[in-house]
CSV table of C-alpha atoms in Angstrom, one decimal:
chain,number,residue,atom,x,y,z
A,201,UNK,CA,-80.7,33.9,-0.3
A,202,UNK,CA,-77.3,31.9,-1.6
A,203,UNK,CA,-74.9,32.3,1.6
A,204,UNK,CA,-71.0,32.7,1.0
A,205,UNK,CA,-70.0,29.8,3.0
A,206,UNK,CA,-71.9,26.3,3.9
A,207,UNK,CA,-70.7,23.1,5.6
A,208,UNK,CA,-71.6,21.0,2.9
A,209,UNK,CA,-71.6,22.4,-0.9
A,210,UNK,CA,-73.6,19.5,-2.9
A,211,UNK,CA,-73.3,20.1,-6.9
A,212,UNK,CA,-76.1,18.4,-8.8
A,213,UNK,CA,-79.7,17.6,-7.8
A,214,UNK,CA,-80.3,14.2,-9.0
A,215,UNK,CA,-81.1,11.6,-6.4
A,216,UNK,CA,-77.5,10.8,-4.9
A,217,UNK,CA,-77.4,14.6,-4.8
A,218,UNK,CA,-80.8,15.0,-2.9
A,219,UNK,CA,-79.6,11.8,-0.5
A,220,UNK,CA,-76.2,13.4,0.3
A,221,UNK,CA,-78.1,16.9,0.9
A,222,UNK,CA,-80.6,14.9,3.5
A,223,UNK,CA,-78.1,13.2,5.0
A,224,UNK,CA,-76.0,15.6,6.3
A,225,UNK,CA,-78.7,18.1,6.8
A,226,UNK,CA,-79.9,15.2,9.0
A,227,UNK,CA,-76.5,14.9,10.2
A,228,UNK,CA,-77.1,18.4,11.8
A,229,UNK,CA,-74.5,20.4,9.2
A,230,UNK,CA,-75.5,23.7,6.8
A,231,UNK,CA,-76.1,22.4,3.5
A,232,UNK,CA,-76.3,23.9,-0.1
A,233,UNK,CA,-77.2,22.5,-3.2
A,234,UNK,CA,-76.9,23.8,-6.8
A,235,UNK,CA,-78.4,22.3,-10.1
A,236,UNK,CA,-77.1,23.7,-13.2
A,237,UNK,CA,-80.6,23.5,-14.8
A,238,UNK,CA,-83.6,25.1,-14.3
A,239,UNK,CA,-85.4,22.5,-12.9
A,240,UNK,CA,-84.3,19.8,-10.3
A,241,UNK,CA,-85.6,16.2,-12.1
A,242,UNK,CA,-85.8,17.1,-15.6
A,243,UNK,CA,-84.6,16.6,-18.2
A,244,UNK,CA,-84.6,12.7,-17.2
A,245,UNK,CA,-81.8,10.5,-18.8
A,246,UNK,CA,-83.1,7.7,-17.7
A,247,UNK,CA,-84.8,4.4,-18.3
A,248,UNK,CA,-86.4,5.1,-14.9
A,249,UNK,CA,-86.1,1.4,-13.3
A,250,UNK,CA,-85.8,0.6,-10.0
A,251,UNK,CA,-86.0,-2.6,-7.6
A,252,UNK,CA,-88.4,-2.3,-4.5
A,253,UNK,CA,-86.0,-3.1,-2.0
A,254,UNK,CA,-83.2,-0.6,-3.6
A,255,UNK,CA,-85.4,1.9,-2.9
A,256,UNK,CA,-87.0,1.3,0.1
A,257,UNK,CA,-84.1,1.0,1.9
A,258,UNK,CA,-83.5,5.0,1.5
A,259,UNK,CA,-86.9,5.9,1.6
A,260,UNK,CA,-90.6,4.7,2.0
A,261,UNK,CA,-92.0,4.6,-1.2
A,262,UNK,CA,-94.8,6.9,-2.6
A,263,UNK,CA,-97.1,5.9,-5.0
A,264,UNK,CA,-97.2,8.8,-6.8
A,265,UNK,CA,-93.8,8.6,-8.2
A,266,UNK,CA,-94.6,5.2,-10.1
A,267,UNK,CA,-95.9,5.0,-13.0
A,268,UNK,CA,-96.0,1.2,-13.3
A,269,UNK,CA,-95.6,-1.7,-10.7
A,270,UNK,CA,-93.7,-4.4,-11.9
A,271,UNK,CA,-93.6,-8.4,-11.7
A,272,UNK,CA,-92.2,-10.0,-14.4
A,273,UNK,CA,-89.5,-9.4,-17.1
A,274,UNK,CA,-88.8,-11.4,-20.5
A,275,UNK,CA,-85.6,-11.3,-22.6
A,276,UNK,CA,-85.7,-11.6,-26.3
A,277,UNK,CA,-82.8,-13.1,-28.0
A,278,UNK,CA,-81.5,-12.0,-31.5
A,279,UNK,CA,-83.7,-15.1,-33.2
A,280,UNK,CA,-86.9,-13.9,-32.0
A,281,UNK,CA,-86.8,-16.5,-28.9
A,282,UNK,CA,-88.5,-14.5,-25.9
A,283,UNK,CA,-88.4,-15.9,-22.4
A,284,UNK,CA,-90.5,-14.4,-19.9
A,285,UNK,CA,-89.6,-15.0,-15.8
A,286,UNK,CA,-91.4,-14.2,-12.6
A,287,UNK,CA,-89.6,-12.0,-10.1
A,288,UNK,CA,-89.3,-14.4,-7.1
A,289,UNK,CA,-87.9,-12.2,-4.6
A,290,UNK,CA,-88.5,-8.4,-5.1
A,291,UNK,CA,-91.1,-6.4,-6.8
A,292,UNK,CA,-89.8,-3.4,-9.3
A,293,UNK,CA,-91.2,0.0,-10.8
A,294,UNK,CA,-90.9,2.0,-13.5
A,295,UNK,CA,-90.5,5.8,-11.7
A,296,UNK,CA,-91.8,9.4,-13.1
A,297,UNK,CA,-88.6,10.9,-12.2
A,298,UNK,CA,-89.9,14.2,-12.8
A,299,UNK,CA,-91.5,13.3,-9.9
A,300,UNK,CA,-89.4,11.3,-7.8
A,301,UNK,CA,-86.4,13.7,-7.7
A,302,UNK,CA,-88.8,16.4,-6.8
A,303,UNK,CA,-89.9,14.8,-3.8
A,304,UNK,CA,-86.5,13.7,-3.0
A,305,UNK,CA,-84.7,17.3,-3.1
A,306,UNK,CA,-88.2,18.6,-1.2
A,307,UNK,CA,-87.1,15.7,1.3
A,308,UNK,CA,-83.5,17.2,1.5
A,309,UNK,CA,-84.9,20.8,2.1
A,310,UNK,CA,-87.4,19.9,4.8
A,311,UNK,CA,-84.1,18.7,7.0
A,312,UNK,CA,-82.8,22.0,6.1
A,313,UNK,CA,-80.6,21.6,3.1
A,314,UNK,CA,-81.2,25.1,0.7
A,315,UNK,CA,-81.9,24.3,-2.8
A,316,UNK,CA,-80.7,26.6,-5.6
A,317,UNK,CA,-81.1,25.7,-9.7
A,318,UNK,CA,-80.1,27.3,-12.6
A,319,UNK,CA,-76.4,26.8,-10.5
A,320,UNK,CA,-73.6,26.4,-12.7
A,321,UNK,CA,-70.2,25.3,-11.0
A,322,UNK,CA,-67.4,25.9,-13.4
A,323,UNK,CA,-64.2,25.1,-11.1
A,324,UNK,CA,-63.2,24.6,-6.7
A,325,UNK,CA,-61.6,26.7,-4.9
A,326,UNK,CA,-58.2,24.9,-3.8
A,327,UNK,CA,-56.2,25.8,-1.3
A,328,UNK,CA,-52.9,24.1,0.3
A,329,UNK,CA,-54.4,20.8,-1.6
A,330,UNK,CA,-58.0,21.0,0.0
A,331,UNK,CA,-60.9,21.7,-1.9
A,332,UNK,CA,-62.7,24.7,-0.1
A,333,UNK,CA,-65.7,25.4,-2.0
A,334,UNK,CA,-66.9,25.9,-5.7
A,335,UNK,CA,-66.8,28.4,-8.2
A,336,UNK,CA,-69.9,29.1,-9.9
A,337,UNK,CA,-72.7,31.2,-12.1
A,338,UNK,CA,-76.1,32.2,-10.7
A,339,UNK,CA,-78.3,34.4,-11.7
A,340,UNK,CA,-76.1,36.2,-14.6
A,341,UNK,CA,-73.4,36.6,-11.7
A,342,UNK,CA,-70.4,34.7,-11.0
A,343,UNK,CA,-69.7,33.6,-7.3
A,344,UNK,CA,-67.9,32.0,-5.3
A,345,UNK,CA,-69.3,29.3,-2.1
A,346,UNK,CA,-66.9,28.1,0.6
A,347,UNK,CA,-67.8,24.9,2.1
A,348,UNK,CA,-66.3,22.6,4.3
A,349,UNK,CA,-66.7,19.4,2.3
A,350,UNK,CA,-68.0,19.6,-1.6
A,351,UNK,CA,-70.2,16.3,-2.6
A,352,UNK,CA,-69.7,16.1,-6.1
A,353,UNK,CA,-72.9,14.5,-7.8
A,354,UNK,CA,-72.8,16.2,-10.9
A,355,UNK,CA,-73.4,12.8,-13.0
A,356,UNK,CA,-71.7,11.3,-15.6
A,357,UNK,CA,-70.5,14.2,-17.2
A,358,UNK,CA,-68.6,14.6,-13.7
A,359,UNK,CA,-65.7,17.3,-13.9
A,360,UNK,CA,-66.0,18.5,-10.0
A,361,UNK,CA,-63.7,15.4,-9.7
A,362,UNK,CA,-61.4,16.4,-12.3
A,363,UNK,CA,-60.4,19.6,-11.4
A,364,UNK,CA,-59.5,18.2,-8.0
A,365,UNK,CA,-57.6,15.6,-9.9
A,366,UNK,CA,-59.2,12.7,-9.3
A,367,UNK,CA,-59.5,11.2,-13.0
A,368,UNK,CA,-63.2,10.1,-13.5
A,369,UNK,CA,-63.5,10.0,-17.1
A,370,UNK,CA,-64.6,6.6,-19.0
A,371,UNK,CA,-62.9,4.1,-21.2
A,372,UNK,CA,-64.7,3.6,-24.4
A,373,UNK,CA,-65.4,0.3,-23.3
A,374,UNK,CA,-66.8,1.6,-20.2
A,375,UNK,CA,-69.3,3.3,-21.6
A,376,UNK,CA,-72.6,3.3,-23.3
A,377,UNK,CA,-74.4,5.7,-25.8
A,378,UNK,CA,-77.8,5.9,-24.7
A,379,UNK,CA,-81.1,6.6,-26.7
A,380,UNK,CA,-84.3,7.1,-25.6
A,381,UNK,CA,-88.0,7.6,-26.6
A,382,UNK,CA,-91.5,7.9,-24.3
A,383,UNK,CA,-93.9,6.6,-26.7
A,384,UNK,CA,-97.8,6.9,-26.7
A,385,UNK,CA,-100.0,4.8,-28.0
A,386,UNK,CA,-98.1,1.4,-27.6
A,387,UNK,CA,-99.8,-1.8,-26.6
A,388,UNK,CA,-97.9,-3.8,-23.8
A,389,UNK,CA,-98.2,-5.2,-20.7
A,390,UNK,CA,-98.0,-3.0,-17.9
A,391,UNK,CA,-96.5,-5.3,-15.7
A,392,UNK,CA,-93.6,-6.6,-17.2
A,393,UNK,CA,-89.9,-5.3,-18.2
A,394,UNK,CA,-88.5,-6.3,-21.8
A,395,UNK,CA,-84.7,-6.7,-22.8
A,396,UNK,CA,-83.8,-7.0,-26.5
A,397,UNK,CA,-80.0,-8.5,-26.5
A,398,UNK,CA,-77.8,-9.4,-29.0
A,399,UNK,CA,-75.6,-7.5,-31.9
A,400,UNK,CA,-78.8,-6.9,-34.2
A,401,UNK,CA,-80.4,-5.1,-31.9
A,402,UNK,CA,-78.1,-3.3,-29.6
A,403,UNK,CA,-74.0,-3.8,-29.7
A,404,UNK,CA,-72.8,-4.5,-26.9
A,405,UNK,CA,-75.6,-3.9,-24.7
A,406,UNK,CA,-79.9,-4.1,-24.5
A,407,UNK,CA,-83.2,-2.5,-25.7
A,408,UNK,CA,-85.4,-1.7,-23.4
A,409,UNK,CA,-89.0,-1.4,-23.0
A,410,UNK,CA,-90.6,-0.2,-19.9
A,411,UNK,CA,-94.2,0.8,-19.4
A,412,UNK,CA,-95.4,3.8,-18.1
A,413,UNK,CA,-98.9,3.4,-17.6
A,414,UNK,CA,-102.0,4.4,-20.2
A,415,UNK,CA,-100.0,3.4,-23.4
A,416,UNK,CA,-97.1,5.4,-22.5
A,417,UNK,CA,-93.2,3.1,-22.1
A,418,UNK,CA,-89.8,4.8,-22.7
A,419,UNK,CA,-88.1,2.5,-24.6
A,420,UNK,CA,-84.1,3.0,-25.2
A,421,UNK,CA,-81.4,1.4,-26.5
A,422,UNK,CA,-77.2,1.5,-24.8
A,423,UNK,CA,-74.4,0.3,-27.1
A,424,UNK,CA,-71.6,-0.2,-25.9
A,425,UNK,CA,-68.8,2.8,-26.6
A,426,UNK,CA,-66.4,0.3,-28.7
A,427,UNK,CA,-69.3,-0.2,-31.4
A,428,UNK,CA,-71.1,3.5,-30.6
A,429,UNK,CA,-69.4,5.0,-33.8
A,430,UNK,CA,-70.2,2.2,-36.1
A,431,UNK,CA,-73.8,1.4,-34.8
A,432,UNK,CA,-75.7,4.3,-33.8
A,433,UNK,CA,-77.8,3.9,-31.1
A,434,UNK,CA,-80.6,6.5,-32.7
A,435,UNK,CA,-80.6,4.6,-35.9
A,436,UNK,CA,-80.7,1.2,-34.3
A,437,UNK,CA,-83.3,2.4,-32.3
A,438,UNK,CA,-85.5,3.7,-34.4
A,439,UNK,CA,-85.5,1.1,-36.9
A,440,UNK,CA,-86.6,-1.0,-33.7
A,441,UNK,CA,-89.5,1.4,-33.0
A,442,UNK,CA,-90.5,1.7,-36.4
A,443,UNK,CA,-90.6,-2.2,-36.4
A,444,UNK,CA,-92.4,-3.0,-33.3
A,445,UNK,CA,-94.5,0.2,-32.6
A,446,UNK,CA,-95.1,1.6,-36.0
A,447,UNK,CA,-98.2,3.4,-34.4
A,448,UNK,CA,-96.5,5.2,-32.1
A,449,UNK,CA,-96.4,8.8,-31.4
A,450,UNK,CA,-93.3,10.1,-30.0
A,451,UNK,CA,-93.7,12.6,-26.7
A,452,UNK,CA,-90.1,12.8,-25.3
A,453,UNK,CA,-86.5,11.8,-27.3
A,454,UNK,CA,-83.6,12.3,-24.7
A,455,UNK,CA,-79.7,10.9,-24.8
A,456,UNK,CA,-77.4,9.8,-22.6
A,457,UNK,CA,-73.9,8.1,-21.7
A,458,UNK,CA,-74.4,5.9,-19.0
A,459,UNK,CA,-71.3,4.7,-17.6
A,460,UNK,CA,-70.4,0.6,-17.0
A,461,UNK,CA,-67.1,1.0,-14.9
A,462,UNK,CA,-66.8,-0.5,-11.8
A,463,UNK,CA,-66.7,1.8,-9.1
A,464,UNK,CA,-64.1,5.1,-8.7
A,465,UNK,CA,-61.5,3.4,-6.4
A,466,UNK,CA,-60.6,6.7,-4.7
A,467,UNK,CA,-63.7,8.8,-4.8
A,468,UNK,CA,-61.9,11.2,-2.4
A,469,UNK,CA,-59.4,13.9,-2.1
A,470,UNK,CA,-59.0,16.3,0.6
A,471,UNK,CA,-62.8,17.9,0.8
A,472,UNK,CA,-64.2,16.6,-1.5
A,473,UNK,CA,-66.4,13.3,-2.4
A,474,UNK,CA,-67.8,11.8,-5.5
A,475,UNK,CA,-70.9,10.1,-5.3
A,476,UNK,CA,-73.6,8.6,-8.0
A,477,UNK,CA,-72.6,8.9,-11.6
A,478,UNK,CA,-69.9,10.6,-11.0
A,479,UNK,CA,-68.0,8.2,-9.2
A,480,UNK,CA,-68.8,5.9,-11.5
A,481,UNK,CA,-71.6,4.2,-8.6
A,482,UNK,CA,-73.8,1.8,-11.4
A,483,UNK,CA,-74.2,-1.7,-12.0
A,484,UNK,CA,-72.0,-2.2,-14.8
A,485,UNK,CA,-74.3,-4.5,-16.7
A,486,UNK,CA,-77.9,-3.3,-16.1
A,487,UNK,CA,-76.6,0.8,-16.4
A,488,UNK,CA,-79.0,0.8,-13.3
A,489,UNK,CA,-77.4,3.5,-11.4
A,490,UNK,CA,-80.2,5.2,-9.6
A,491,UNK,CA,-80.4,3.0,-6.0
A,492,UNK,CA,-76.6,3.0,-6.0
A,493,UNK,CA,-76.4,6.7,-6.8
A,494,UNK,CA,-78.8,7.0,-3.6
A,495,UNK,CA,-76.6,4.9,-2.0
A,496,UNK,CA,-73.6,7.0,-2.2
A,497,UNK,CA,-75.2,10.1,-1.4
A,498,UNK,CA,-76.7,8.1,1.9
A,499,UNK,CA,-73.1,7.3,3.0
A,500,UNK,CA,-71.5,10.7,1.4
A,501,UNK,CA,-74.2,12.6,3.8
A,502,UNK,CA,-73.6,11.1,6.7
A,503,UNK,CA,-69.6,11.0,6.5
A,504,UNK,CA,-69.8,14.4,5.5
A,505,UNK,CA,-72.0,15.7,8.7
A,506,UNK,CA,-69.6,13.4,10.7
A,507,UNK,CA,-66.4,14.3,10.0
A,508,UNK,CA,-67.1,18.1,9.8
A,509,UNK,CA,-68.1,17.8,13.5
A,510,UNK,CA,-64.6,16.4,14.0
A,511,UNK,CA,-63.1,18.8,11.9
A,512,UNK,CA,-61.2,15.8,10.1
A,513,UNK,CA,-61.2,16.8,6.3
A,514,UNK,CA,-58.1,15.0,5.1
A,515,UNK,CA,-58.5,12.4,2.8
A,516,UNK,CA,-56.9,9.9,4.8
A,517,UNK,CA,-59.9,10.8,7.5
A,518,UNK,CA,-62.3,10.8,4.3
A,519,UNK,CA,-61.4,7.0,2.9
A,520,UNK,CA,-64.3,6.0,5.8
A,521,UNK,CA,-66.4,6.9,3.2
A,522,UNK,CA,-64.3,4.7,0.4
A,523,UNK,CA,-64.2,1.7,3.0
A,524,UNK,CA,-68.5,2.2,3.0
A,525,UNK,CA,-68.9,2.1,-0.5
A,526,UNK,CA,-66.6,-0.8,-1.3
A,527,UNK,CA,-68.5,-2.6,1.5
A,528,UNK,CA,-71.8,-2.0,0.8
A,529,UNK,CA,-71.6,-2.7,-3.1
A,530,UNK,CA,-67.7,-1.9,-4.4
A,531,UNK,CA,-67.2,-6.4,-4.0
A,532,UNK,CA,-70.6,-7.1,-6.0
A,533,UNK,CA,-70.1,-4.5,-8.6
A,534,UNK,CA,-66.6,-5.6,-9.7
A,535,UNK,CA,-68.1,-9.1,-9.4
A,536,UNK,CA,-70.8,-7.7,-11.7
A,537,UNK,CA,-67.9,-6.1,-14.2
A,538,UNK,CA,-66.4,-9.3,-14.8
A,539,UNK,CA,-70.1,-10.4,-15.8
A,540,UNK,CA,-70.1,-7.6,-18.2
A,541,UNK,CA,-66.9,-8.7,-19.7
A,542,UNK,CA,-67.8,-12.1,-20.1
A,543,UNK,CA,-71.0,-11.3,-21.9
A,544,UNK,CA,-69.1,-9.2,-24.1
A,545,UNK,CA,-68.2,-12.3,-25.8
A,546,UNK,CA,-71.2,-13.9,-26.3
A,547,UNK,CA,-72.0,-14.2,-29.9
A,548,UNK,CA,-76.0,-13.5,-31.2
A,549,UNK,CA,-75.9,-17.4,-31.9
A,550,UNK,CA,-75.0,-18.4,-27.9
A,551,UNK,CA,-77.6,-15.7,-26.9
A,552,UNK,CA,-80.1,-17.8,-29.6
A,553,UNK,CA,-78.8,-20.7,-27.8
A,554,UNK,CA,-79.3,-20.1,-24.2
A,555,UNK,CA,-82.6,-18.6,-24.8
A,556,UNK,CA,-84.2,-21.5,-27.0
A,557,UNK,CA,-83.1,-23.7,-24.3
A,558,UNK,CA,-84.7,-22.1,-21.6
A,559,UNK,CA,-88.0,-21.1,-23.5
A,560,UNK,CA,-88.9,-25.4,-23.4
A,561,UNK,CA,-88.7,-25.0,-19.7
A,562,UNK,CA,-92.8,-24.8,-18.4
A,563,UNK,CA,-92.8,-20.9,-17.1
A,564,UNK,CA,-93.5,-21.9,-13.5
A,565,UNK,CA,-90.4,-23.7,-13.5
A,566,UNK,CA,-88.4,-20.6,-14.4
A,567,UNK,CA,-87.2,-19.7,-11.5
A,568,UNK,CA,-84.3,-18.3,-11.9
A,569,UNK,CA,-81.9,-21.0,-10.3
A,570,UNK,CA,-84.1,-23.8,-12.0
A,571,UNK,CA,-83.8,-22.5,-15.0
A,572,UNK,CA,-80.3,-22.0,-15.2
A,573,UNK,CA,-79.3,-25.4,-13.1
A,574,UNK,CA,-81.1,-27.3,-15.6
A,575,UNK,CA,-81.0,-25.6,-19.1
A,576,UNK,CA,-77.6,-24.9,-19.5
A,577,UNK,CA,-74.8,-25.1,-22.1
A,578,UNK,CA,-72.0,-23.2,-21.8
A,579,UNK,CA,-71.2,-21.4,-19.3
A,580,UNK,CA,-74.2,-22.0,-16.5
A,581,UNK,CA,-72.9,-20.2,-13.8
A,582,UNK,CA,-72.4,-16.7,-15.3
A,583,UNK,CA,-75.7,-16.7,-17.2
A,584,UNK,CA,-77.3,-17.4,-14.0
A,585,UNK,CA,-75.1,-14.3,-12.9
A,586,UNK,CA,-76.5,-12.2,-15.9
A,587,UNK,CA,-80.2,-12.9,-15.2
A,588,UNK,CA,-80.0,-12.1,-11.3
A,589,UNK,CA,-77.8,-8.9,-12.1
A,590,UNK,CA,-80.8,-8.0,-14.8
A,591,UNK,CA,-83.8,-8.9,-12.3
A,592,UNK,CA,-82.0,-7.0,-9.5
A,593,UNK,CA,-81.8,-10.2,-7.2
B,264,UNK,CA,-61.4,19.6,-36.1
B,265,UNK,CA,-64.6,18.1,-33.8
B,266,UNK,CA,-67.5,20.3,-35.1
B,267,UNK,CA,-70.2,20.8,-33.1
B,268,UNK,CA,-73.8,21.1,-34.8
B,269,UNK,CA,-75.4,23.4,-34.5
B,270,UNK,CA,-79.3,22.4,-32.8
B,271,UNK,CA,-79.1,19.4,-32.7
B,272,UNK,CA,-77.2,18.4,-29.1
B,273,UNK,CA,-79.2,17.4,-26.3
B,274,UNK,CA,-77.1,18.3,-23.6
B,275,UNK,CA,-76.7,15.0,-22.3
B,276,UNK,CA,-72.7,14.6,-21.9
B,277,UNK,CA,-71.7,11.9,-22.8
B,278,UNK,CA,-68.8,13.8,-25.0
B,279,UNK,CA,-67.7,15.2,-21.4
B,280,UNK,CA,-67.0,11.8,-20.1
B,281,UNK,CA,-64.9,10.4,-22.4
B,282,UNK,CA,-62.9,13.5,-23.2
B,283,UNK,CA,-59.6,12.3,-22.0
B,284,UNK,CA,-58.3,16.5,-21.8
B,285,UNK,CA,-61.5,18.0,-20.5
B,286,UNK,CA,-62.1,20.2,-23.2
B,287,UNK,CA,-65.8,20.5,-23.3
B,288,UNK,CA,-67.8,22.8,-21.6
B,289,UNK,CA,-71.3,21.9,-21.3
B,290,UNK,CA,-74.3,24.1,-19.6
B,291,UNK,CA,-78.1,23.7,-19.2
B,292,UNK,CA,-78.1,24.1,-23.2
B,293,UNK,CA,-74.9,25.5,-24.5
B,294,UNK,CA,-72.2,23.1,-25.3
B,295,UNK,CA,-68.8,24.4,-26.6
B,296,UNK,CA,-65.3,23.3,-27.3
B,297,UNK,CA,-62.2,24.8,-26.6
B,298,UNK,CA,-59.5,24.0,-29.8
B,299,UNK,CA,-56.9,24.8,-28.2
B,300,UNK,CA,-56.7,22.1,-25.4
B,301,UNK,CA,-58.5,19.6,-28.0
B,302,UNK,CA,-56.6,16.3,-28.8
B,303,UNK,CA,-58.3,15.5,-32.3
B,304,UNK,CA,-58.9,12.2,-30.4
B,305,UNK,CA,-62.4,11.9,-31.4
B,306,UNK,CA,-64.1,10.0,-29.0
B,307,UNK,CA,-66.7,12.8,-28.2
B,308,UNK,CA,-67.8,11.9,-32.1
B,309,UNK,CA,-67.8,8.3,-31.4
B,310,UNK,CA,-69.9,8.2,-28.1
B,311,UNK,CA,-72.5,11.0,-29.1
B,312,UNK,CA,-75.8,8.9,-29.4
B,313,UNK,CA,-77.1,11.7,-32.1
B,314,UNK,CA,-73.9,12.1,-34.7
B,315,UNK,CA,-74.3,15.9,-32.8
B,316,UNK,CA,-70.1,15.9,-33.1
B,317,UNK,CA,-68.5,15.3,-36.2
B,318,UNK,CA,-64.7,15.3,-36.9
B,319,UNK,CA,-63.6,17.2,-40.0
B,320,UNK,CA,-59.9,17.4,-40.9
B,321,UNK,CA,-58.7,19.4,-44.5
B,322,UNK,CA,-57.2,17.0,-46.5
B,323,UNK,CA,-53.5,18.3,-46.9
């Protein structure tokens, strides 16, 4: 049964949602958490990649939540060029989130955290400038939930953040317009990650292709939001589909924005914390935004159980939790932005370039610093920059 | 005018993050905006992935 009042209201049940609903359930606080759909983990907007040690460092890995084990990736440049690289230092997968975000609310609910979907949060209660709970629809009813501290993971689409005044919404530039199919019956290698780049394919960002096991790989396309109404992503990706996988059968077509900001720099007010998607917590060049999503909800949870304990709700007493996320990635992802924004200006014909350069290099020799320390021509510092940021090392 | 298709959204919300006015209200599967708060800005139209918003002004 939905209580009237909790410690910890967390809206959304993607993973930083789940995280922040462990955390301080962990932390020994009452702990609520409402998904406006009917199912926590579906529908996935996702291209489902993750790095090994991105997520082991929040949980330990299951087996059942992957649905392929990664080594390798290759980038394809707008001429055709493809070059193919070893990961040297980590090891990636390609999740089932259906699965995954299951197990990771079930995790939240075995500390004690009580799950509720089909939980739609419309506005907060405010009062004397602290957030005090959330406003919301269940069951045909509408509602109201105090809480102590509201997380607010409700993903890109964020407006918990809003209506507190915090502005979260993305520049054009900022964002991409995501596409993406699960095909069957394609032939690729199951152990390996493709990236399309360049303006023919993709504006302004990549194509993806990531397998999934027997056949199956989601392959997507994000364009950036200053070419989106020019170039759309669905058309652009399905002429690439219908070039490369003309046998394909289509099981899931989902959309997306994924935002490619750096991080909020105030993800606070009085009560209330932004984490994941919502606070803009993604790299800003990959649109990988599911280890740092976990990432704020780890820290979100455990400030949260703290400070309630101390009764210090202020968000003077809440910027610990701005000072954690700047530390642990804030620096690297506005390094990474910059990255972004350099690429940006590459032309298809420097992309051409830097990949026909590097393909003449023997494949055990690609290591990623070899590579770049010897092939380079224009700028070899930040296209080393660009292929760690896309590995995820 | 943004018009909203009718069928064809998927829910995903991207329109919601760029709307500089918050004028979109988006469910599990019911997507509507409100007019009266609405800009004209159109940058729900030129994020959507699907063409699921369209802008359509009379010609005065």
């Amino acid at each position: 049964m939905m209580k009237s009042s909790y410690d910890v209201v967390v809206v959304g049940g993607g993973p930083s949602g789940s995280m922040s609903a462990k955390l301080a359930a962990e932390g020994g606080v009452s702990v609520c958490l409402l998904e406006k759909d009917r199912d926590i983990g579906y529908p996935v907007r996702c291209g489902e990649a993750i790095g090994d040690s991105g997520l082991r460092k929040f949980v330990e890995p299951k087996e059942s939540w992957f649905a392929a084990h990664l080594n390798s990736f290759s980038m394809t440049a707008p001429n055709g060029t493809s070059i193919t690289a070893d990961f040297t230092s980590d090891k990636g997968y390609i999740l089932n989130r259906r699965v995954f975000d299951y197990d990771l609310a079930r995790l939240a609910s075995e500390k004690g955290a009580e799950i509720f979907t089909r939980a739609y949060v419309y506005g907060l209660i405010i009062e004397d400038g602290f957030v005090r709970g959330v406003k919301l629809e269940y069951l045909g009813e509408k509602k109201e939930i105090r809480a102590k501290i509201v997380i607010g993971a409700d993903g890109v689409e964020s407006r918990v953040g809003r209506w507190a005044g915090i502005r979260t919404q993305l520049k054009m530039k900022d964002m991409e317009s995501g596409f993406q199919y699960t095909l069957a019956n394609v032939n690729i290698p199951q152990n390996r990650m493709d990236f399309f780049v360049g303006k023919t394919y993709a504006p302004g960002g990549y194509v993806w292709i990531f397998p999934k096991g027997d056949g199956i790989a989601n392959v997507g396309i994000g364009v950036s939001g200053t070419y989106s109404k020019e170039k759309s992503p669905r058309k652009l990706l399905d002429k690439f589909v219908k070039e490369k996988f003309p046998e394909a059968s289509l099981l899931t077509t989902v959309c997306g924005g994924i935002p490619c900001d750096k991080p909020l720099k105030k993800p606070v007010k009085s009560g209330l914390i932004l984490v994941g998607d919502a606070g803009h917590q993604v790299n800003p060049v990959t649109g990988g935004g599911i280890s740092s999503g976990m990432t704020g909800g780890w820290i979100a949870g455990q400030v949260s159980a703290d400070l309630i304990r101390k009764n210090k709700l202020d968000e003077k007493s809440l910027t610990v939790y701005t000072e954690w996320i700047h530390k642990e990635f804030g620096k690297n992802y506005s390094r990474v932005y910059n990255i972004k924004n350099a690429i940006s200006q590459f032309t298809d014909e420097d992309l051409n370039n830097i990949a026909d350069k590097v393909k003449k290099l023997p494949r055990e020799k690609r290591t990623l610093t070899r590579i770049f320390s010897t092939a380079l021509i224009k700028k070899p510092l930040l296209v080393i920059d660009v292929i760690k940021v896309f590995a995820g090392i | 005018m943004i018009v909203i298709t009718p069928n064809k959204c998927d829910f995903c919300g991207a329109c919601v993050a760029v709307c500089p006015v918050d004028c979109i209200d988006l469910k599990e599967a019911d997507i509507s905006i409100r007019h009266d708060v609405c800009i004209d800005c159109d940058l729900c139209a030129n994020i959507c992935p699907i063409e699921v918003l369209e802008p359509i002004y009379d010609e005065k």
